[in-house]
XYZ file of C-alpha atoms in Angstrom:
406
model
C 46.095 -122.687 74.671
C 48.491 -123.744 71.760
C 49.884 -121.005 69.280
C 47.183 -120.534 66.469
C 47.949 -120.888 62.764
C 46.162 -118.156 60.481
C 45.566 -118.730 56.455
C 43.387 -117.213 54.014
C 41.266 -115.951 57.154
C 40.731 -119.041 59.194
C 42.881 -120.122 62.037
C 43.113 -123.640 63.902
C 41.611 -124.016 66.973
C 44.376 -123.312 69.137
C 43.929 -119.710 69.913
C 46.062 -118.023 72.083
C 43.868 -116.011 74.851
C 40.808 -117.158 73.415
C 37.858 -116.804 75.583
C 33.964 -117.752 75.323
C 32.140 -115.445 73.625
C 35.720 -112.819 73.367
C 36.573 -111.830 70.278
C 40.871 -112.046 69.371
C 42.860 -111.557 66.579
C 44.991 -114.175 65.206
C 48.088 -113.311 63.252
C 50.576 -115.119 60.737
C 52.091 -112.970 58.317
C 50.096 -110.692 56.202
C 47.362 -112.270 57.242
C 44.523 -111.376 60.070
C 41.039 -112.934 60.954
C 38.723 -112.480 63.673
C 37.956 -115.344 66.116
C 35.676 -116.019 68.797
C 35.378 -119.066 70.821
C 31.261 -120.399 70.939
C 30.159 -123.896 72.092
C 33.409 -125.440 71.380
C 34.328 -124.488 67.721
C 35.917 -121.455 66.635
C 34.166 -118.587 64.478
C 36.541 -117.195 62.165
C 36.763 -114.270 59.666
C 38.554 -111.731 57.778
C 38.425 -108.463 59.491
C 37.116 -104.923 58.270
C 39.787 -103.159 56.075
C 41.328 -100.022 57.734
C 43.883 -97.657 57.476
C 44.646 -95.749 60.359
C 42.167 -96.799 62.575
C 38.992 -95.882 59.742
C 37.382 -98.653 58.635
C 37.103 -98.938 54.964
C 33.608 -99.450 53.141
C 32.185 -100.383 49.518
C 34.401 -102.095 47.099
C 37.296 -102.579 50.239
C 35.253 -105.019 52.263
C 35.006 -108.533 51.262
C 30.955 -109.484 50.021
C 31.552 -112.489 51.703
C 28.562 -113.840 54.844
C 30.430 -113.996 58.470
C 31.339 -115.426 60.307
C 32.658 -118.775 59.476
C 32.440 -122.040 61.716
C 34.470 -124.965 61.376
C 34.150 -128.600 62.536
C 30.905 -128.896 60.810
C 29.329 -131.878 59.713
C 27.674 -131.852 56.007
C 23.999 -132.874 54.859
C 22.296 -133.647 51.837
C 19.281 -130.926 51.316
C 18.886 -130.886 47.533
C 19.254 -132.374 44.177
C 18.550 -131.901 40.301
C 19.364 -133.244 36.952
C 19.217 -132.670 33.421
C 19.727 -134.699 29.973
C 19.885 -133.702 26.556
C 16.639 -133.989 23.908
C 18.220 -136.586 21.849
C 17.668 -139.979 22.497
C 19.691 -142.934 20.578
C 18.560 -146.359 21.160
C 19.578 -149.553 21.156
C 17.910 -150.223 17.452
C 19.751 -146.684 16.226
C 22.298 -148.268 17.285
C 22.137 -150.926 15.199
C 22.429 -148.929 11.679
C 25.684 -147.056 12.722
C 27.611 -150.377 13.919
C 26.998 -153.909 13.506
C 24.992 -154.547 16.651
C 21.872 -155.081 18.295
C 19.296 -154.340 21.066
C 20.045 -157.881 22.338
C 23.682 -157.504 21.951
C 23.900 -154.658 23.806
C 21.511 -154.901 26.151
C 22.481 -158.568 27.539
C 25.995 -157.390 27.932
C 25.626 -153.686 29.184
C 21.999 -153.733 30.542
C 21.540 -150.349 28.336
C 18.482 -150.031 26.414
C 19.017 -146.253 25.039
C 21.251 -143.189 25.962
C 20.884 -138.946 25.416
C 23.408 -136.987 23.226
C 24.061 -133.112 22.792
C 23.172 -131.874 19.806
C 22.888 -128.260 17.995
C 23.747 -125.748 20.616
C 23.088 -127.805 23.974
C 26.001 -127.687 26.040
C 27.664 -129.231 29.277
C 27.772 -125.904 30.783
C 23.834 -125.967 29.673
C 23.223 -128.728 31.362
C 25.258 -128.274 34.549
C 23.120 -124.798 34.779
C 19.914 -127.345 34.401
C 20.730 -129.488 36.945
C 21.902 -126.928 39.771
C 18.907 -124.979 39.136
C 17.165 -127.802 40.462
C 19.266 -128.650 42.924
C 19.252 -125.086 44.472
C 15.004 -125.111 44.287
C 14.515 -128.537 46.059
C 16.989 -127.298 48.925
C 15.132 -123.722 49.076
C 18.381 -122.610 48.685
C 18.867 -119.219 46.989
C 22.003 -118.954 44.774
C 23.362 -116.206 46.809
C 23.408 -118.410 49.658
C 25.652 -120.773 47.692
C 29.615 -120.194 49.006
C 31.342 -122.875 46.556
C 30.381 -124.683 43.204
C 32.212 -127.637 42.306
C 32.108 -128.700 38.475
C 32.927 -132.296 38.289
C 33.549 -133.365 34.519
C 36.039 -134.624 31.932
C 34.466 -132.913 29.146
C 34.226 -129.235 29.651
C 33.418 -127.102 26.889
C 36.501 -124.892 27.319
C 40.116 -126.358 27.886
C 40.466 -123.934 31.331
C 37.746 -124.818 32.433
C 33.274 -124.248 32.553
C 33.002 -123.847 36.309
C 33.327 -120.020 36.797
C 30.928 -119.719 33.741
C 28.113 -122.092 35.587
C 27.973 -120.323 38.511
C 27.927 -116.803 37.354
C 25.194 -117.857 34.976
C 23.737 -119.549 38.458
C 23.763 -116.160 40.010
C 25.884 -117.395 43.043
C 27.576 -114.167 43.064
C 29.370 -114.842 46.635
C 30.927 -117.980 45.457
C 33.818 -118.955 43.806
C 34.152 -121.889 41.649
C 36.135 -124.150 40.477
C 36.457 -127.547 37.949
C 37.349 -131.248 38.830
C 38.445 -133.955 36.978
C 38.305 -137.399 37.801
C 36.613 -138.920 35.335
C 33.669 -141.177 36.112
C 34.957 -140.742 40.104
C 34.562 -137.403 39.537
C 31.192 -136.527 41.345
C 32.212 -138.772 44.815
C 35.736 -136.161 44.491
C 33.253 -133.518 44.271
C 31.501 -134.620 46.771
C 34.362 -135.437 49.567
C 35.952 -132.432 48.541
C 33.017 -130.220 49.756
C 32.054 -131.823 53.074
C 35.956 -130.910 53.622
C 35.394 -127.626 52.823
C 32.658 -127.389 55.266
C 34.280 -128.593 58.043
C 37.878 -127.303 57.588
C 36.972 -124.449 55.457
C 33.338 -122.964 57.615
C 31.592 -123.306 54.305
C 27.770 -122.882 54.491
C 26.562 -124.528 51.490
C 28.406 -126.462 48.509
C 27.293 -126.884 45.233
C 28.290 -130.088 43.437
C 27.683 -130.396 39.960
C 28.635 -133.822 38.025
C 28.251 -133.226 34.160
C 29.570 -134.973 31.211
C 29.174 -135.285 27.595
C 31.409 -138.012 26.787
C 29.485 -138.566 23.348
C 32.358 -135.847 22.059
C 34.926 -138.561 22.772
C 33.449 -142.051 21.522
C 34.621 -143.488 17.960
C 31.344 -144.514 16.385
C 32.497 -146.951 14.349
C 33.496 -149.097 17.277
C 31.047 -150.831 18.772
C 33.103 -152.031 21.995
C 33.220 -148.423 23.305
C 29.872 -146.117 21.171
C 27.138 -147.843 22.511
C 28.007 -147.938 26.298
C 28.392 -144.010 26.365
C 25.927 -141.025 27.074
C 25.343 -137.552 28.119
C 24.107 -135.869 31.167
C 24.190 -133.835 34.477
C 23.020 -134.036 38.302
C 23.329 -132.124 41.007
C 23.362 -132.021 44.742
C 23.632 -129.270 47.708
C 25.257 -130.011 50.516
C 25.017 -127.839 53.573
C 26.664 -127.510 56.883
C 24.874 -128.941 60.165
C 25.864 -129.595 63.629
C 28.755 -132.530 64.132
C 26.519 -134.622 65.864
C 24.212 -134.540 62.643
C 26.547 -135.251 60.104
C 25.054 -136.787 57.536
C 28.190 -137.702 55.452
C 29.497 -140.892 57.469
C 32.469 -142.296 55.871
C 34.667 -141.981 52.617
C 37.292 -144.054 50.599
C 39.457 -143.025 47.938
C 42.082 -144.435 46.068
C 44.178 -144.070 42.195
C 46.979 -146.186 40.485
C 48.643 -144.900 37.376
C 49.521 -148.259 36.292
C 45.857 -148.757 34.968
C 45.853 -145.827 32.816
C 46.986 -148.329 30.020
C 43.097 -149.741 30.682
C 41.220 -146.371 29.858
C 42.276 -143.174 28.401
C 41.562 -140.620 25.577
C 45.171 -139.475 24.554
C 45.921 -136.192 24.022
C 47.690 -136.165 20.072
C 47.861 -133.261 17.395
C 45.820 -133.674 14.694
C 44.185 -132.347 11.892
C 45.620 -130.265 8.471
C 44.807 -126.852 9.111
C 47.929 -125.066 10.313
C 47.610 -122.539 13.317
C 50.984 -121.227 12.440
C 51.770 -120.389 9.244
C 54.682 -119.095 9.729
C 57.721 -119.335 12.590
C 59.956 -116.398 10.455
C 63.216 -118.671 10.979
C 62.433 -119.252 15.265
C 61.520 -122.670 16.731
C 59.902 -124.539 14.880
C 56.666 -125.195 16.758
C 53.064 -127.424 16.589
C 52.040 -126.032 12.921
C 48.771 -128.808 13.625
C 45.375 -127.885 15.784
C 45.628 -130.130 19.353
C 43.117 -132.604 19.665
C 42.133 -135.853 21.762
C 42.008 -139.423 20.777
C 38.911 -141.556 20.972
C 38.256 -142.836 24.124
C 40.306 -146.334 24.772
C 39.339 -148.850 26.710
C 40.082 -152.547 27.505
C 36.393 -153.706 28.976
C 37.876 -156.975 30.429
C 40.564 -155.463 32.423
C 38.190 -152.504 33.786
C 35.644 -155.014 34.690
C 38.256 -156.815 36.759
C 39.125 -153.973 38.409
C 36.286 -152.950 39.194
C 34.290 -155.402 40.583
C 37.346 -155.970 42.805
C 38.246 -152.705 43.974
C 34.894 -151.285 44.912
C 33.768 -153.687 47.378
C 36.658 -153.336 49.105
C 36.488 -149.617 48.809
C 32.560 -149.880 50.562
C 33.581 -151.838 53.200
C 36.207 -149.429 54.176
C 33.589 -146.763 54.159
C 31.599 -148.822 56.328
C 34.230 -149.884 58.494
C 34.981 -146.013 59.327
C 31.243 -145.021 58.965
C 30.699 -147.725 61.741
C 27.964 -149.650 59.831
C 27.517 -152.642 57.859
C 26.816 -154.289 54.918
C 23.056 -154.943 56.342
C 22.667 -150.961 57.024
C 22.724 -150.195 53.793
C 19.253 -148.834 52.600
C 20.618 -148.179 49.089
C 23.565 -149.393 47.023
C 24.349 -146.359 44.242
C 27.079 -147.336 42.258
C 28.606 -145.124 38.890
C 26.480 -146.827 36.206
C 28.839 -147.982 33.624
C 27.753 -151.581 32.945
C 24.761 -153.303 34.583
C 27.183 -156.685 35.134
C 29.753 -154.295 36.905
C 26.395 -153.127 39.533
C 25.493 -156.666 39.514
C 28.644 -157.847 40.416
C 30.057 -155.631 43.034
C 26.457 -156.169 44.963
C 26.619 -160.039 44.895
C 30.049 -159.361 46.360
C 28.325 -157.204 49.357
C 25.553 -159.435 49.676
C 23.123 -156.632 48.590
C 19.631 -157.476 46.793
C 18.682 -156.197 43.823
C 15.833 -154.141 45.358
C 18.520 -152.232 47.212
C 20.227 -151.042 43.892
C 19.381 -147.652 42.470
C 20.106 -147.445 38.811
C 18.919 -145.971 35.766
C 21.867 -147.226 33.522
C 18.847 -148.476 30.677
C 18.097 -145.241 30.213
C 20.808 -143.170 30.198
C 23.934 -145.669 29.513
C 27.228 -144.381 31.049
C 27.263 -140.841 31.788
C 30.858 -140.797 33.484
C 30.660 -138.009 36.226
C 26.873 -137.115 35.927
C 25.893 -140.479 36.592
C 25.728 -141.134 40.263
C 24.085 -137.467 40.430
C 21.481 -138.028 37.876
C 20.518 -141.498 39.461
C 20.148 -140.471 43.052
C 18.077 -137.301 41.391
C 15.417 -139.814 39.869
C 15.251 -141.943 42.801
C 14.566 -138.885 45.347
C 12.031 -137.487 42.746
C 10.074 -140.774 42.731
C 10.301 -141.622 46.409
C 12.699 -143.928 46.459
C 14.785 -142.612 48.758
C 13.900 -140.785 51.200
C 14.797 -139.253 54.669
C 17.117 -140.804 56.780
C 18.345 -143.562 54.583
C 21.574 -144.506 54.282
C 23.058 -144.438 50.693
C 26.863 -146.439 49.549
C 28.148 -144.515 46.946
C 30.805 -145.535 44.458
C 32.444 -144.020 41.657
C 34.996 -145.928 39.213
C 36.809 -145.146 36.156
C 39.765 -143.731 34.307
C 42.755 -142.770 36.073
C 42.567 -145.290 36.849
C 40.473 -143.764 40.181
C 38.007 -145.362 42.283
C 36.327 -144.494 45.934
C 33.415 -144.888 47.859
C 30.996 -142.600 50.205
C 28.540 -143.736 52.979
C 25.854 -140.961 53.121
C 22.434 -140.507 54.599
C 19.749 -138.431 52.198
C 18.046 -135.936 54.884
């Protein structure tokens, strides 16, 4: 066989004098791992410590589960959600901005949305929503190898990952955020089934959470009323190849939109953070902050109900499927014309459209998440059906998923 490539305690497949069921050691480097060749894939791992022969015990040994098996295929086992207390509707609206139910509703299809308020939290609700998650998949949080945050909006600059799942209690993961906006969850998402089959991860964690409420200028009644607040959830385990549940995926970004949707970063503010540079460079003397969240609605639309068709068919295409397999269309629910649109395009019905955009308005990376958590919990969907997934927002970003629920 081929010369084998060893990093961070996997190797390729190519194993030099790998046998069935013999056990080998790889090298590159620094680095070692333990292989052994079963029913065509390769089980990989890092190695006991040792020093002179002695193998090393306690604190030396790596906590994490062996061994590791990659070329897996990924499944959908569990999901949760959570939303904050406070609800604003259409008619609160209506006495910050010059608006109304109708307006609002006949143009965005959203009836009401949640806020944080007092001391809820993203992190909060992230916790929420993978508690759930973890419970419906009879998963226990030990069990968990990797938790994905997926949000714009964390509640610390570096990042609310690490914080989630140590409050989780998945003590043999590690964590990590991403940001992509309101693609963020279907990055999430991609990125774990790839860390299940490249990476012989067990089961993933992928958290979507958002509070873009932080972000909207109230006063404006183009961008206030469409936004909201939220989290979902979903496990995703490893299975056999030929079970793969996660059938085909398209991504795609373009700077050039960024002009179309943004929130700036600018320093603002009067209260000086240093008040005094003693005669060096002359630095910041004003707080960082972030501008309200921009957006042209007429360009985004455009792009939108252009790009994500395309997007699904491409899924489809490498998913082998079609437009008429589609049990459910689940598309990020930022404007009920958008949803509309994109399944006219597709040739969808409306029964085949999961949304819950009324209730909950845009809530950027929680949204996709938080509607496929209602729809489970009320028997919407349920085993074997095939799901399109699309996300679509700043970046500008967009992609698309085709999935079956198990």
């Amino acid at each position: 066989m081929a010369n084998a490539t060893a990093t961070a305690g996997m190797v390729s497949p190519h194993v030099p004098g790998m046998r069935a069921g013999g056990r080998d050691m790889a090298r590159s480097g620094m680095v070692r791992c333990w292989c052994r060749a079963r029913r065509g894939k390769v089980v990989c791992a890092a190695p006991p410590s040792s020093v002179n022969g002695d193998v090393l015990m306690g604190n030396d040994v790596s906590p994490r589960r062996l061994p590791r098996v990659v070329g897996m295929g990924s499944k959908l086992i569990g999901c949760g959600s959570a939303v904050p207390k406070f609800e604003i509707s259409n008619d609160d609206m209506a006495e910050i901005v010059e608006t109304s139910d109708e307006w609002i509703s006949v143009r965005t299809g959203i009836h009401k949305r949640r806020v944080l308020t007092g001391e809820e939290s993203v992190k909060g609700l992230a916790i929420e929503a993978g508690k759930k998650a973890l419970e419906m998949a009879h998963v226990e949080p030990d069990e968990v190898d990797l938790v994905i945050l997926c949000t714009s909006t964390p509640d610390d600059l570096f990042g609310t990952g690490a914080q989630v799942h140590t409050a989780l209690g998945c003590k043999n993961a590690w964590a990590f955020d991403a940001t992509a906006a309101c693609s963020g969850f279907l990055v999430g998402l991609i990125t774990a089934t790839r860390f299940i089959k490249g990476g012989g991860y067990k089961n993933v964690l992928v958290i979507g959470a958002d509070s873009l409420s932080r972000y909207v200028d109230w006063t404006d009644r183009g961008t206030c009323i469409l936004f909201g607040d939220g989290a979902g959830a979903v496990l995703v385990q490893a299975t056999a190849a030929e079970e793969d549940g996660f059938l085909g995926f398209d991504v795609h970004s373009d700077g050039q939109g960024y002009r179309h949707l943004n929130a700036k970063t600018s320093v603002g503010g009067t209260e000086e953070v240093i008040p005094s540079t003693n005669g060096s460079i002359n630095l910041p003397p004003k707080k960082p902050a972030f501008s309200f969240i921009q957006m042209n609605g007429k360009e985004v639309f455009r792009f939108a109900v252009s790009s994500v068709p395309r997007s699904i068919v491409a899924s489809l295409e490498e998913a082998g499927l079609t437009n008429s397999d589609i049990d459910w269309l689940l598309l990020h629910q930022a404007n009920w014309r958008i949803i509309d649109a994109v399944a006219t395009r597709l040739q969808i019905p409306s029964e085949k459209i999961i949304s819950n955009l009324a209730n909950y308005g845009n809530t950027s990376a929680a949204s996709i998440p938080l509607a496929l958590d209602e729809a489970v919990r009320g028997g919407k969907v349920k085993g074997g059906d095939i799901i399109a997934a699309s996300g679509f927002g700043a970046g500008l970003t967009w992609g698309s998923a085709i999935m079956r629920w198990q």
